[in-house]
mmCIF file with all atom_site columns, C-alpha atoms in Angstrom:
data_model
loop_
_atom_site.group_PDB
_atom_site.id
_atom_site.type_symbol
_atom_site.label_atom_id
_atom_site.label_alt_id
_atom_site.label_comp_id
_atom_site.label_asym_id
_atom_site.label_entity_id
_atom_site.label_seq_id
_atom_site.pdbx_PDB_ins_code
_atom_site.Cartn_x
_atom_site.Cartn_y
_atom_site.Cartn_z
_atom_site.occupancy
_atom_site.B_iso_or_equiv
_atom_site.pdbx_formal_charge
_atom_site.auth_seq_id
_atom_site.auth_comp_id
_atom_site.auth_asym_id
_atom_site.auth_atom_id
_atom_site.pdbx_PDB_model_num
ATOM 1  C CA . LEU M 1 1  ? 144.502 103.906 98.229  1.00 54.00 ? 1  LEU M CA 1
ATOM 2  C CA . ARG M 1 2  ? 145.325 100.737 97.044  1.00 57.00 ? 2  ARG M CA 1
ATOM 3  C CA . ILE M 1 3  ? 145.272 97.800  99.913  1.00 56.00 ? 3  ILE M CA 1
ATOM 4  C CA . ASN M 1 4  ? 146.349 94.390  99.752  1.00 59.00 ? 4  ASN M CA 1
ATOM 5  C CA . GLU M 1 5  ? 146.624 91.277  101.093 1.00 55.00 ? 5  GLU M CA 1
ATOM 6  C CA . THR M 1 6  ? 149.374 92.230  102.920 1.00 57.00 ? 6  THR M CA 1
ATOM 7  C CA . ASP M 1 7  ? 147.743 94.647  104.537 1.00 54.00 ? 7  ASP M CA 1
ATOM 8  C CA . PHE M 1 8  ? 145.221 93.182  107.066 1.00 54.00 ? 8  PHE M CA 1
ATOM 9  C CA . SER M 1 9  ? 145.838 90.729  109.481 1.00 59.00 ? 9  SER M CA 1
ATOM 10 C CA . GLU M 1 10 ? 143.666 88.797  112.135 1.00 60.00 ? 10 GLU M CA 1
ATOM 11 C CA . LEU M 1 11 ? 141.671 89.952  114.743 1.00 67.00 ? 11 LEU M CA 1
ATOM 12 C CA . MET M 1 12 ? 142.046 88.445  118.732 1.00 73.00 ? 12 MET M CA 1
ATOM 13 C CA . GLN M 1 13 ? 139.227 89.030  121.007 1.00 88.00 ? 13 GLN M CA 1
ATOM 14 C CA . PHE M 1 14 ? 140.643 89.790  124.747 1.00 90.00 ? 14 PHE M CA 1
ATOM 15 C CA . THR M 1 15 ? 139.027 87.673  126.949 1.00 89.00 ? 15 THR M CA 1
ATOM 16 C CA . GLY M 1 16 ? 139.317 88.987  130.208 1.00 88.00 ? 16 GLY M CA 1
ATOM 17 C CA . LEU M 1 17 ? 141.498 86.845  131.267 1.00 88.00 ? 17 LEU M CA 1
ATOM 18 C CA . ARG M 1 18 ? 145.371 87.032  132.075 1.00 92.00 ? 18 ARG M CA 1
ATOM 19 C CA . ASP M 1 19 ? 148.009 84.607  132.635 1.00 91.00 ? 19 ASP M CA 1
ATOM 20 C CA . LYS M 1 20 ? 149.824 83.711  135.421 1.00 91.00 ? 20 LYS M CA 1
ATOM 21 C CA . ASN M 1 21 ? 152.832 86.550  134.191 1.00 93.00 ? 21 ASN M CA 1
ATOM 22 C CA . GLY M 1 22 ? 149.696 89.026  133.588 1.00 94.00 ? 22 GLY M CA 1
ATOM 23 C CA . LYS M 1 23 ? 149.409 89.368  130.546 1.00 94.00 ? 23 LYS M CA 1
ATOM 24 C CA . GLU M 1 24 ? 145.811 89.295  128.611 1.00 94.00 ? 24 GLU M CA 1
ATOM 25 C CA . ILE M 1 25 ? 144.819 86.480  127.051 1.00 91.00 ? 25 ILE M CA 1
ATOM 26 C CA . TYR M 1 26 ? 142.910 85.996  123.541 1.00 92.00 ? 26 TYR M CA 1
ATOM 27 C CA . GLU M 1 27 ? 140.951 83.758  121.626 1.00 91.00 ? 27 GLU M CA 1
ATOM 28 C CA . GLY M 1 28 ? 144.331 82.865  119.139 1.00 91.00 ? 28 GLY M CA 1
ATOM 29 C CA . ASP M 1 29 ? 146.984 82.486  121.914 1.00 92.00 ? 29 ASP M CA 1
ATOM 30 C CA . ILE M 1 30 ? 148.194 79.421  122.869 1.00 91.00 ? 30 ILE M CA 1
ATOM 31 C CA . ILE M 1 31 ? 148.698 78.810  126.845 1.00 90.00 ? 31 ILE M CA 1
ATOM 32 C CA . ASP M 1 32 ? 151.305 76.064  128.764 1.00 88.00 ? 32 ASP M CA 1
ATOM 33 C CA . GLU M 1 33 ? 149.314 74.665  131.190 1.00 79.00 ? 33 GLU M CA 1
ATOM 34 C CA . ASP M 1 34 ? 152.282 73.373  133.464 1.00 69.00 ? 34 ASP M CA 1
ATOM 35 C CA . ASN M 1 35 ? 154.669 74.617  132.268 1.00 66.00 ? 35 ASN M CA 1
ATOM 36 C CA . ASP M 1 36 ? 156.108 72.056  131.000 1.00 66.00 ? 36 ASP M CA 1
ATOM 37 C CA . PHE M 1 37 ? 154.711 72.156  127.954 1.00 64.00 ? 37 PHE M CA 1
ATOM 38 C CA . ALA M 1 38 ? 153.147 69.244  128.433 1.00 69.00 ? 38 ALA M CA 1
ATOM 39 C CA . ARG M 1 39 ? 149.371 70.483  127.999 1.00 77.00 ? 39 ARG M CA 1
ATOM 40 C CA . ILE M 1 40 ? 149.232 72.475  125.608 1.00 84.00 ? 40 ILE M CA 1
ATOM 41 C CA . TYR M 1 41 ? 146.637 74.250  124.464 1.00 86.00 ? 41 TYR M CA 1
ATOM 42 C CA . ALA M 1 42 ? 145.140 77.021  122.287 1.00 88.00 ? 42 ALA M CA 1
ATOM 43 C CA . VAL M 1 43 ? 142.585 79.762  123.017 1.00 90.00 ? 43 VAL M CA 1
ATOM 44 C CA . LYS M 1 44 ? 139.212 79.167  120.747 1.00 87.00 ? 44 LYS M CA 1
ATOM 45 C CA . TRP M 1 45 ? 135.574 81.304  120.959 1.00 85.00 ? 45 TRP M CA 1
ATOM 46 C CA . VAL M 1 46 ? 132.220 79.026  120.452 1.00 82.00 ? 46 VAL M CA 1
ATOM 47 C CA . ASP M 1 47 ? 129.556 80.958  119.788 1.00 81.00 ? 47 ASP M CA 1
ATOM 48 C CA . SER M 1 48 ? 126.623 77.698  120.692 1.00 79.00 ? 48 SER M CA 1
ATOM 49 C CA . GLU M 1 49 ? 127.857 78.510  123.767 1.00 77.00 ? 49 GLU M CA 1
ATOM 50 C CA . ALA M 1 50 ? 129.108 81.964  124.085 1.00 79.00 ? 50 ALA M CA 1
ATOM 51 C CA . CYS M 1 51 ? 132.511 81.332  125.854 1.00 81.00 ? 51 CYS M CA 1
ATOM 52 C CA . PHE M 1 52 ? 136.011 81.216  125.161 1.00 83.00 ? 52 PHE M CA 1
ATOM 53 C CA . VAL M 1 53 ? 137.219 77.422  125.614 1.00 84.00 ? 53 VAL M CA 1
ATOM 54 C CA . LEU M 1 54 ? 141.195 75.389  125.811 1.00 83.00 ? 54 LEU M CA 1
ATOM 55 C CA . VAL M 1 55 ? 141.216 73.384  122.651 1.00 85.00 ? 55 VAL M CA 1
ATOM 56 C CA . VAL M 1 56 ? 143.732 70.499  123.219 1.00 78.00 ? 56 VAL M CA 1
ATOM 57 C CA . GLU M 1 57 ? 142.847 68.643  119.820 1.00 69.00 ? 57 GLU M CA 1
ATOM 58 C CA . PRO M 1 58 ? 140.440 69.195  117.478 1.00 62.00 ? 58 PRO M CA 1
ATOM 59 C CA . LEU M 1 59 ? 137.551 67.354  119.389 1.00 66.00 ? 59 LEU M CA 1
ATOM 60 C CA . HIS M 1 60 ? 138.136 67.786  122.808 1.00 73.00 ? 60 HIS M CA 1
ATOM 61 C CA . THR M 1 61 ? 137.501 71.199  124.529 1.00 74.00 ? 61 THR M CA 1
ATOM 62 C CA . ARG M 1 62 ? 137.774 72.180  127.812 1.00 76.00 ? 62 ARG M CA 1
ATOM 63 C CA . HIS M 1 63 ? 135.747 74.700  129.857 1.00 77.00 ? 63 HIS M CA 1
ATOM 64 C CA . PHE M 1 64 ? 138.376 77.843  132.058 1.00 74.00 ? 64 PHE M CA 1
ATOM 65 C CA . LYS M 1 65 ? 137.980 80.002  134.353 1.00 74.00 ? 65 LYS M CA 1
ATOM 66 C CA . ASP M 1 66 ? 141.100 80.140  136.310 1.00 79.00 ? 66 ASP M CA 1
ATOM 67 C CA . VAL M 1 67 ? 144.070 80.871  134.446 1.00 82.00 ? 67 VAL M CA 1
ATOM 68 C CA . THR M 1 68 ? 146.657 81.957  136.572 1.00 84.00 ? 68 THR M CA 1
ATOM 69 C CA . HIS M 1 69 ? 148.936 79.094  136.715 1.00 85.00 ? 69 HIS M CA 1
ATOM 70 C CA . MET M 1 70 ? 148.846 79.306  132.907 1.00 89.00 ? 70 MET M CA 1
ATOM 71 C CA . ARG M 1 71 ? 151.712 81.242  130.416 1.00 91.00 ? 71 ARG M CA 1
ATOM 72 C CA . ILE M 1 72 ? 150.431 82.037  127.389 1.00 92.00 ? 72 ILE M CA 1
ATOM 73 C CA . ILE M 1 73 ? 153.824 80.904  124.646 1.00 91.00 ? 73 ILE M CA 1
ATOM 74 C CA . GLY M 1 74 ? 152.620 82.106  121.892 1.00 91.00 ? 74 GLY M CA 1
ATOM 75 C CA . ASN M 1 75 ? 149.517 81.915  119.018 1.00 90.00 ? 75 ASN M CA 1
ATOM 76 C CA . ILE M 1 76 ? 148.084 79.947  116.228 1.00 87.00 ? 76 ILE M CA 1
ATOM 77 C CA . TYR M 1 77 ? 148.848 82.754  113.762 1.00 82.00 ? 77 TYR M CA 1
ATOM 78 C CA . GLU M 1 78 ? 152.846 83.209  114.522 1.00 81.00 ? 78 GLU M CA 1
ATOM 79 C CA . THR M 1 79 ? 153.639 80.015  116.564 1.00 65.00 ? 79 THR M CA 1
ATOM 80 C CA . LEU M 1 80 ? 151.538 77.282  114.221 1.00 59.00 ? 80 LEU M CA 1
ATOM 81 C CA . THR M 1 81 ? 152.562 76.384  110.372 1.00 49.00 ? 81 THR M CA 1
#
């Protein structure tokens, strides 16, 4: 059996939350808060705080619990280049 680099894929951890369309939110997903692309966040796990946060820019994070008004628009592995 031979394994190539392309055989590996990135596993995404489920947050336990769903967006406004009922879609499961995973670490690495990109979320649009206002449905106008004005506020876009990436979902990230923070080990030191043992929680998922929304990342706006590299040094700014926001804790979240209610995401029923947000929608997933992609993920960092497929959407960002």
